[in-house]
């Protein structure tokens, strides 16, 4: 009897483990691989759009001409990128992808955005009364940006039954902070077709 109870107890334990996992299988994949499970905006879209649009901006004839006339490396800051689409999009991730593309290009210098600057200023102010004179950073010594990059993400959804087409359009603008002149405008379009039993967007 004791053996029978032991076997039953072991079987119940294994059943509980199997049921709690829900039959889920998890496997690691390459972070640069293209995965598109839902058809919605994802990390691949963010990375590819950022890389392509930053390259398009910095390689445009207008920007190359302006950089040549400046005689120095311009400093860029990223302003607001507004999500006007129908879905939740991690704008912060897209901004970071653009920051990385800008830094890695070597064509421009780059400064922290307004939120990051506020945090940095708090730290510098704190150093004035707490850090040694030799190591404390000075106030009012920031590098001002020459240009600001701003943008929007929009979508158009065409849905019928179990099929849908999602059209994404990302618009970016590069503006001179002194003159407020538009130096560059670019857009990137993505269209995705989704077909399944029940489409929920």
Short mmCIF file of the C-alpha atoms (twelve columns), coordinates in Angstrom:
data_MODEL
# 
_entry.id   MODEL 
# 
loop_
_atom_site.group_PDB 
_atom_site.id 
_atom_site.type_symbol 
_atom_site.label_atom_id 
_atom_site.label_alt_id 
_atom_site.label_comp_id 
_atom_site.label_asym_id 
_atom_site.label_seq_id 
_atom_site.Cartn_x 
_atom_site.Cartn_y 
_atom_site.Cartn_z 
_atom_site.pdbx_PDB_model_num 
ATOM 1   C CA . UNK A 1   0.000   0.000  0.000   1 
ATOM 2   C CA . UNK A 2   2.770   2.375  0.898   1 
ATOM 3   C CA . UNK A 3   4.364   1.888  -2.544  1 
ATOM 4   C CA . UNK A 4   1.010   2.548  -4.193  1 
ATOM 5   C CA . UNK A 5   0.559   5.806  -2.257  1 
ATOM 6   C CA . UNK A 6   4.124   6.848  -3.106  1 
ATOM 7   C CA . UNK A 7   3.530   6.232  -6.812  1 
ATOM 8   C CA . UNK A 8   0.232   8.154  -6.712  1 
ATOM 9   C CA . UNK A 9   1.871   11.065 -4.883  1 
ATOM 10  C CA . UNK A 10  4.699   11.214 -7.421  1 
ATOM 11  C CA . UNK A 11  2.197   11.115 -10.291 1 
ATOM 12  C CA . UNK A 12  0.203   13.992 -8.785  1 
ATOM 13  C CA . UNK A 13  3.368   16.051 -8.351  1 
ATOM 14  C CA . UNK A 14  4.396   15.543 -11.969 1 
ATOM 15  C CA . UNK A 15  0.884   16.391 -13.122 1 
ATOM 16  C CA . UNK A 16  0.901   19.624 -11.133 1 
ATOM 17  C CA . UNK A 17  4.237   20.644 -12.653 1 
ATOM 18  C CA . UNK A 18  3.028   19.865 -16.175 1 
ATOM 19  C CA . UNK A 19  -0.261  21.670 -15.656 1 
ATOM 20  C CA . UNK A 20  1.402   24.740 -14.145 1 
ATOM 21  C CA . UNK A 21  3.698   25.082 -17.167 1 
ATOM 22  C CA . UNK A 22  0.688   25.017 -19.480 1 
ATOM 23  C CA . UNK A 23  2.683   23.099 -22.067 1 
ATOM 24  C CA . UNK A 24  4.766   26.239 -22.750 1 
ATOM 25  C CA . UNK A 25  8.123   25.859 -24.487 1 
ATOM 26  C CA . UNK A 26  10.724  28.610 -24.268 1 
ATOM 27  C CA . UNK A 27  13.829  28.761 -26.427 1 
ATOM 28  C CA . UNK A 28  16.408  31.483 -26.907 1 
ATOM 29  C CA . UNK A 29  16.861  33.046 -30.351 1 
ATOM 30  C CA . UNK A 30  19.339  35.501 -31.820 1 
ATOM 31  C CA . UNK A 31  18.431  39.047 -30.777 1 
ATOM 32  C CA . UNK A 32  18.986  40.307 -34.326 1 
ATOM 33  C CA . UNK A 33  16.720  37.708 -35.932 1 
ATOM 34  C CA . UNK A 34  13.510  38.826 -37.621 1 
ATOM 35  C CA . UNK A 35  10.457  37.673 -35.669 1 
ATOM 36  C CA . UNK A 36  6.928   38.839 -36.392 1 
ATOM 37  C CA . UNK A 37  4.339   36.910 -34.391 1 
ATOM 38  C CA . UNK A 38  1.491   39.417 -34.082 1 
ATOM 39  C CA . UNK A 39  2.109   41.600 -37.121 1 
ATOM 40  C CA . UNK A 40  2.427   44.637 -34.851 1 
ATOM 41  C CA . UNK A 41  5.385   47.027 -34.575 1 
ATOM 42  C CA . UNK A 42  8.307   45.155 -33.006 1 
ATOM 43  C CA . UNK A 43  12.023  45.388 -32.192 1 
ATOM 44  C CA . UNK A 44  13.016  44.506 -35.767 1 
ATOM 45  C CA . UNK A 45  10.907  47.349 -37.177 1 
ATOM 46  C CA . UNK A 46  12.386  49.767 -34.643 1 
ATOM 47  C CA . UNK A 47  15.984  48.837 -35.387 1 
ATOM 48  C CA . UNK A 48  15.704  48.696 -39.176 1 
ATOM 49  C CA . UNK A 49  13.713  51.931 -39.484 1 
ATOM 50  C CA . UNK A 50  16.144  53.793 -37.215 1 
ATOM 51  C CA . UNK A 51  19.209  52.545 -39.106 1 
ATOM 52  C CA . UNK A 52  17.742  53.274 -42.538 1 
ATOM 53  C CA . UNK A 53  16.383  56.736 -41.720 1 
ATOM 54  C CA . UNK A 54  19.497  57.962 -39.898 1 
ATOM 55  C CA . UNK A 55  21.656  56.792 -42.816 1 
ATOM 56  C CA . UNK A 56  19.313  58.515 -45.278 1 
ATOM 57  C CA . UNK A 57  19.511  61.732 -43.274 1 
ATOM 58  C CA . UNK A 58  23.288  61.852 -42.896 1 
ATOM 59  C CA . UNK A 59  23.906  60.851 -46.532 1 
ATOM 60  C CA . UNK A 60  21.525  63.428 -48.018 1 
ATOM 61  C CA . UNK A 61  23.148  66.029 -50.264 1 
ATOM 62  C CA . UNK A 62  21.661  68.870 -48.197 1 
ATOM 63  C CA . UNK A 63  23.096  67.632 -44.896 1 
ATOM 64  C CA . UNK A 64  26.503  66.868 -46.393 1 
ATOM 65  C CA . UNK A 65  26.586  70.396 -47.824 1 
ATOM 66  C CA . UNK A 66  25.591  72.019 -44.515 1 
ATOM 67  C CA . UNK A 67  28.192  70.011 -42.572 1 
ATOM 68  C CA . UNK A 68  30.829  71.089 -45.066 1 
ATOM 69  C CA . UNK A 69  29.835  74.753 -44.683 1 
ATOM 70  C CA . UNK A 70  29.865  74.530 -40.874 1 
ATOM 71  C CA . UNK A 71  33.481  73.432 -40.825 1 
ATOM 72  C CA . UNK A 72  32.879  71.390 -37.679 1 
ATOM 73  C CA . UNK A 73  31.039  68.305 -36.499 1 
ATOM 74  C CA . UNK A 74  27.420  69.254 -35.745 1 
ATOM 75  C CA . UNK A 75  25.873  68.304 -32.409 1 
ATOM 76  C CA . UNK A 76  22.450  66.657 -32.487 1 
ATOM 77  C CA . UNK A 77  19.763  66.128 -29.842 1 
ATOM 78  C CA . UNK A 78  16.649  63.982 -30.255 1 
ATOM 79  C CA . UNK A 79  13.428  65.752 -29.318 1 
ATOM 80  C CA . UNK A 80  9.950   64.254 -29.112 1 
ATOM 81  C CA . UNK A 81  8.929   61.306 -31.238 1 
ATOM 82  C CA . UNK A 82  5.141   61.085 -30.963 1 
ATOM 83  C CA . UNK A 83  3.267   57.829 -31.272 1 
ATOM 84  C CA . UNK A 84  0.058   58.664 -33.161 1 
ATOM 85  C CA . UNK A 85  -0.594  55.065 -34.149 1 
ATOM 86  C CA . UNK A 86  -3.476  52.849 -33.028 1 
ATOM 87  C CA . UNK A 87  -1.225  50.600 -30.954 1 
ATOM 88  C CA . UNK A 88  1.191   50.863 -28.062 1 
ATOM 89  C CA . UNK A 89  4.692   51.431 -29.414 1 
ATOM 90  C CA . UNK A 90  7.775   51.735 -27.238 1 
ATOM 91  C CA . UNK A 91  8.946   55.125 -28.494 1 
ATOM 92  C CA . UNK A 92  11.819  55.049 -26.018 1 
ATOM 93  C CA . UNK A 93  13.252  51.946 -27.705 1 
ATOM 94  C CA . UNK A 94  12.982  53.608 -31.122 1 
ATOM 95  C CA . UNK A 95  14.721  56.729 -29.805 1 
ATOM 96  C CA . UNK A 96  17.543  54.622 -28.383 1 
ATOM 97  C CA . UNK A 97  17.923  52.866 -31.728 1 
ATOM 98  C CA . UNK A 98  18.266  56.272 -33.411 1 
ATOM 99  C CA . UNK A 99  20.752  57.464 -30.791 1 
ATOM 100 C CA . UNK A 100 22.859  54.381 -31.419 1 
ATOM 101 C CA . UNK A 101 22.730  54.893 -35.188 1 
ATOM 102 C CA . UNK A 102 23.733  58.553 -34.805 1 
ATOM 103 C CA . UNK A 103 26.629  57.804 -32.472 1 
ATOM 104 C CA . UNK A 104 27.919  54.912 -34.547 1 
ATOM 105 C CA . UNK A 105 27.819  56.972 -37.749 1 
ATOM 106 C CA . UNK A 106 30.680  59.181 -36.574 1 
ATOM 107 C CA . UNK A 107 29.223  62.015 -38.686 1 
ATOM 108 C CA . UNK A 108 27.756  63.970 -35.772 1 
ATOM 109 C CA . UNK A 109 28.238  64.536 -32.066 1 
ATOM 110 C CA . UNK A 110 25.343  63.749 -29.812 1 
ATOM 111 C CA . UNK A 111 24.017  65.212 -26.551 1 
ATOM 112 C CA . UNK A 112 21.559  63.881 -23.993 1 
ATOM 113 C CA . UNK A 113 17.859  64.634 -24.386 1 
ATOM 114 C CA . UNK A 114 15.916  66.981 -22.086 1 
ATOM 115 C CA . UNK A 115 14.957  64.274 -19.573 1 
ATOM 116 C CA . UNK A 116 18.503  62.990 -19.325 1 
ATOM 117 C CA . UNK A 117 19.904  66.528 -19.056 1 
ATOM 118 C CA . UNK A 118 17.664  67.269 -16.068 1 
ATOM 119 C CA . UNK A 119 19.085  64.242 -14.270 1 
ATOM 120 C CA . UNK A 120 22.648  65.209 -15.198 1 
ATOM 121 C CA . UNK A 121 22.129  68.790 -13.984 1 
ATOM 122 C CA . UNK A 122 20.869  67.497 -10.637 1 
ATOM 123 C CA . UNK A 123 24.050  65.446 -10.285 1 
ATOM 124 C CA . UNK A 124 26.320  68.386 -11.229 1 
ATOM 125 C CA . UNK A 125 24.480  70.663 -8.780  1 
ATOM 126 C CA . UNK A 126 24.883  68.045 -6.044  1 
ATOM 127 C CA . UNK A 127 28.621  67.910 -6.725  1 
ATOM 128 C CA . UNK A 128 29.009  71.627 -5.977  1 
ATOM 129 C CA . UNK A 129 28.668  71.115 -2.242  1 
ATOM 130 C CA . UNK A 130 29.674  67.487 -1.893  1 
ATOM 131 C CA . UNK A 131 32.510  66.641 -4.307  1 
ATOM 132 C CA . UNK A 132 36.088  67.813 -3.990  1 
ATOM 133 C CA . UNK A 133 37.035  70.991 -5.842  1 
ATOM 134 C CA . UNK A 134 39.296  69.007 -8.153  1 
ATOM 135 C CA . UNK A 135 36.603  66.545 -9.243  1 
ATOM 136 C CA . UNK A 136 33.397  68.638 -9.117  1 
ATOM 137 C CA . UNK A 137 32.042  69.426 -12.591 1 
ATOM 138 C CA . UNK A 138 31.279  73.073 -13.354 1 
ATOM 139 C CA . UNK A 139 27.806  74.457 -13.899 1 
ATOM 140 C CA . UNK A 140 26.846  76.093 -17.207 1 
ATOM 141 C CA . UNK A 141 29.445  74.172 -19.211 1 
ATOM 142 C CA . UNK A 142 27.102  72.039 -21.327 1 
ATOM 143 C CA . UNK A 143 27.518  71.604 -25.066 1 
ATOM 144 C CA . UNK A 144 24.562  73.117 -26.869 1 
ATOM 145 C CA . UNK A 145 23.012  71.161 -29.736 1 
ATOM 146 C CA . UNK A 146 23.032  72.579 -33.270 1 
ATOM 147 C CA . UNK A 147 20.220  70.412 -34.614 1 
ATOM 148 C CA . UNK A 148 17.140  68.656 -33.222 1 
ATOM 149 C CA . UNK A 149 15.601  65.474 -34.621 1 
ATOM 150 C CA . UNK A 150 11.851  65.033 -34.071 1 
ATOM 151 C CA . UNK A 151 9.226   62.729 -35.516 1 
ATOM 152 C CA . UNK A 152 5.923   60.882 -35.495 1 
ATOM 153 C CA . UNK A 153 4.748   57.296 -35.965 1 
ATOM 154 C CA . UNK A 154 1.349   56.857 -37.655 1 
ATOM 155 C CA . UNK A 155 -0.707  53.860 -38.734 1 
ATOM 156 C CA . UNK A 156 -3.612  53.103 -41.054 1 
ATOM 157 C CA . UNK A 157 -5.507  49.850 -40.494 1 
ATOM 158 C CA . UNK A 158 -7.616  48.159 -43.175 1 
ATOM 159 C CA . UNK A 159 -9.434  45.162 -41.695 1 
ATOM 160 C CA . UNK A 160 -12.053 42.747 -42.996 1 
ATOM 161 C CA . UNK A 161 -12.953 39.536 -41.205 1 
ATOM 162 C CA . UNK A 162 -9.857  37.512 -40.449 1 
ATOM 163 C CA . UNK A 163 -7.580  39.621 -42.626 1 
ATOM 164 C CA . UNK A 164 -5.944  42.965 -41.982 1 
ATOM 165 C CA . UNK A 165 -3.346  45.266 -43.498 1 
ATOM 166 C CA . UNK A 166 -1.423  47.562 -41.169 1 
ATOM 167 C CA . UNK A 167 0.357   50.499 -42.780 1 
ATOM 168 C CA . UNK A 168 3.032   52.237 -40.680 1 
ATOM 169 C CA . UNK A 169 4.581   55.563 -41.599 1 
ATOM 170 C CA . UNK A 170 7.474   57.061 -39.649 1 
ATOM 171 C CA . UNK A 171 8.238   60.729 -40.357 1 
ATOM 172 C CA . UNK A 172 11.393  62.421 -39.096 1 
ATOM 173 C CA . UNK A 173 12.557  66.028 -39.352 1 
ATOM 174 C CA . UNK A 174 15.951  67.575 -38.639 1 
ATOM 175 C CA . UNK A 175 15.768  71.251 -37.652 1 
ATOM 176 C CA . UNK A 176 18.433  73.894 -37.059 1 
ATOM 177 C CA . UNK A 177 17.960  75.137 -33.485 1 
ATOM 178 C CA . UNK A 178 19.323  78.619 -34.186 1 
ATOM 179 C CA . UNK A 179 17.406  79.482 -37.354 1 
ATOM 180 C CA . UNK A 180 14.562  76.936 -37.039 1 
ATOM 181 C CA . UNK A 181 15.167  75.983 -40.661 1 
ATOM 182 C CA . UNK A 182 14.160  72.484 -41.719 1 
ATOM 183 C CA . UNK A 183 17.370  70.811 -42.870 1 
ATOM 184 C CA . UNK A 184 15.982  67.378 -43.731 1 
ATOM 185 C CA . UNK A 185 12.660  65.523 -43.830 1 
ATOM 186 C CA . UNK A 186 12.330  61.805 -44.376 1 
ATOM 187 C CA . UNK A 187 9.793   59.024 -44.093 1 
ATOM 188 C CA . UNK A 188 9.778   55.257 -43.928 1 
ATOM 189 C CA . UNK A 189 6.730   53.139 -44.772 1 
ATOM 190 C CA . UNK A 190 6.022   49.573 -43.657 1 
ATOM 191 C CA . UNK A 191 2.995   47.529 -44.755 1 
ATOM 192 C CA . UNK A 192 2.071   44.239 -43.082 1 
ATOM 193 C CA . UNK A 193 -0.584  41.738 -44.139 1 
ATOM 194 C CA . UNK A 194 -2.106  39.602 -41.362 1 
ATOM 195 C CA . UNK A 195 -4.363  36.644 -41.985 1 
ATOM 196 C CA . UNK A 196 -5.816  34.407 -39.270 1 
ATOM 197 C CA . UNK A 197 -9.101  33.155 -37.868 1 
ATOM 198 C CA . UNK A 198 -9.681  36.190 -35.707 1 
ATOM 199 C CA . UNK A 199 -7.722  39.406 -36.111 1 
ATOM 200 C CA . UNK A 200 -7.610  41.619 -33.027 1 
ATOM 201 C CA . UNK A 201 -5.741  44.889 -33.521 1 
# 
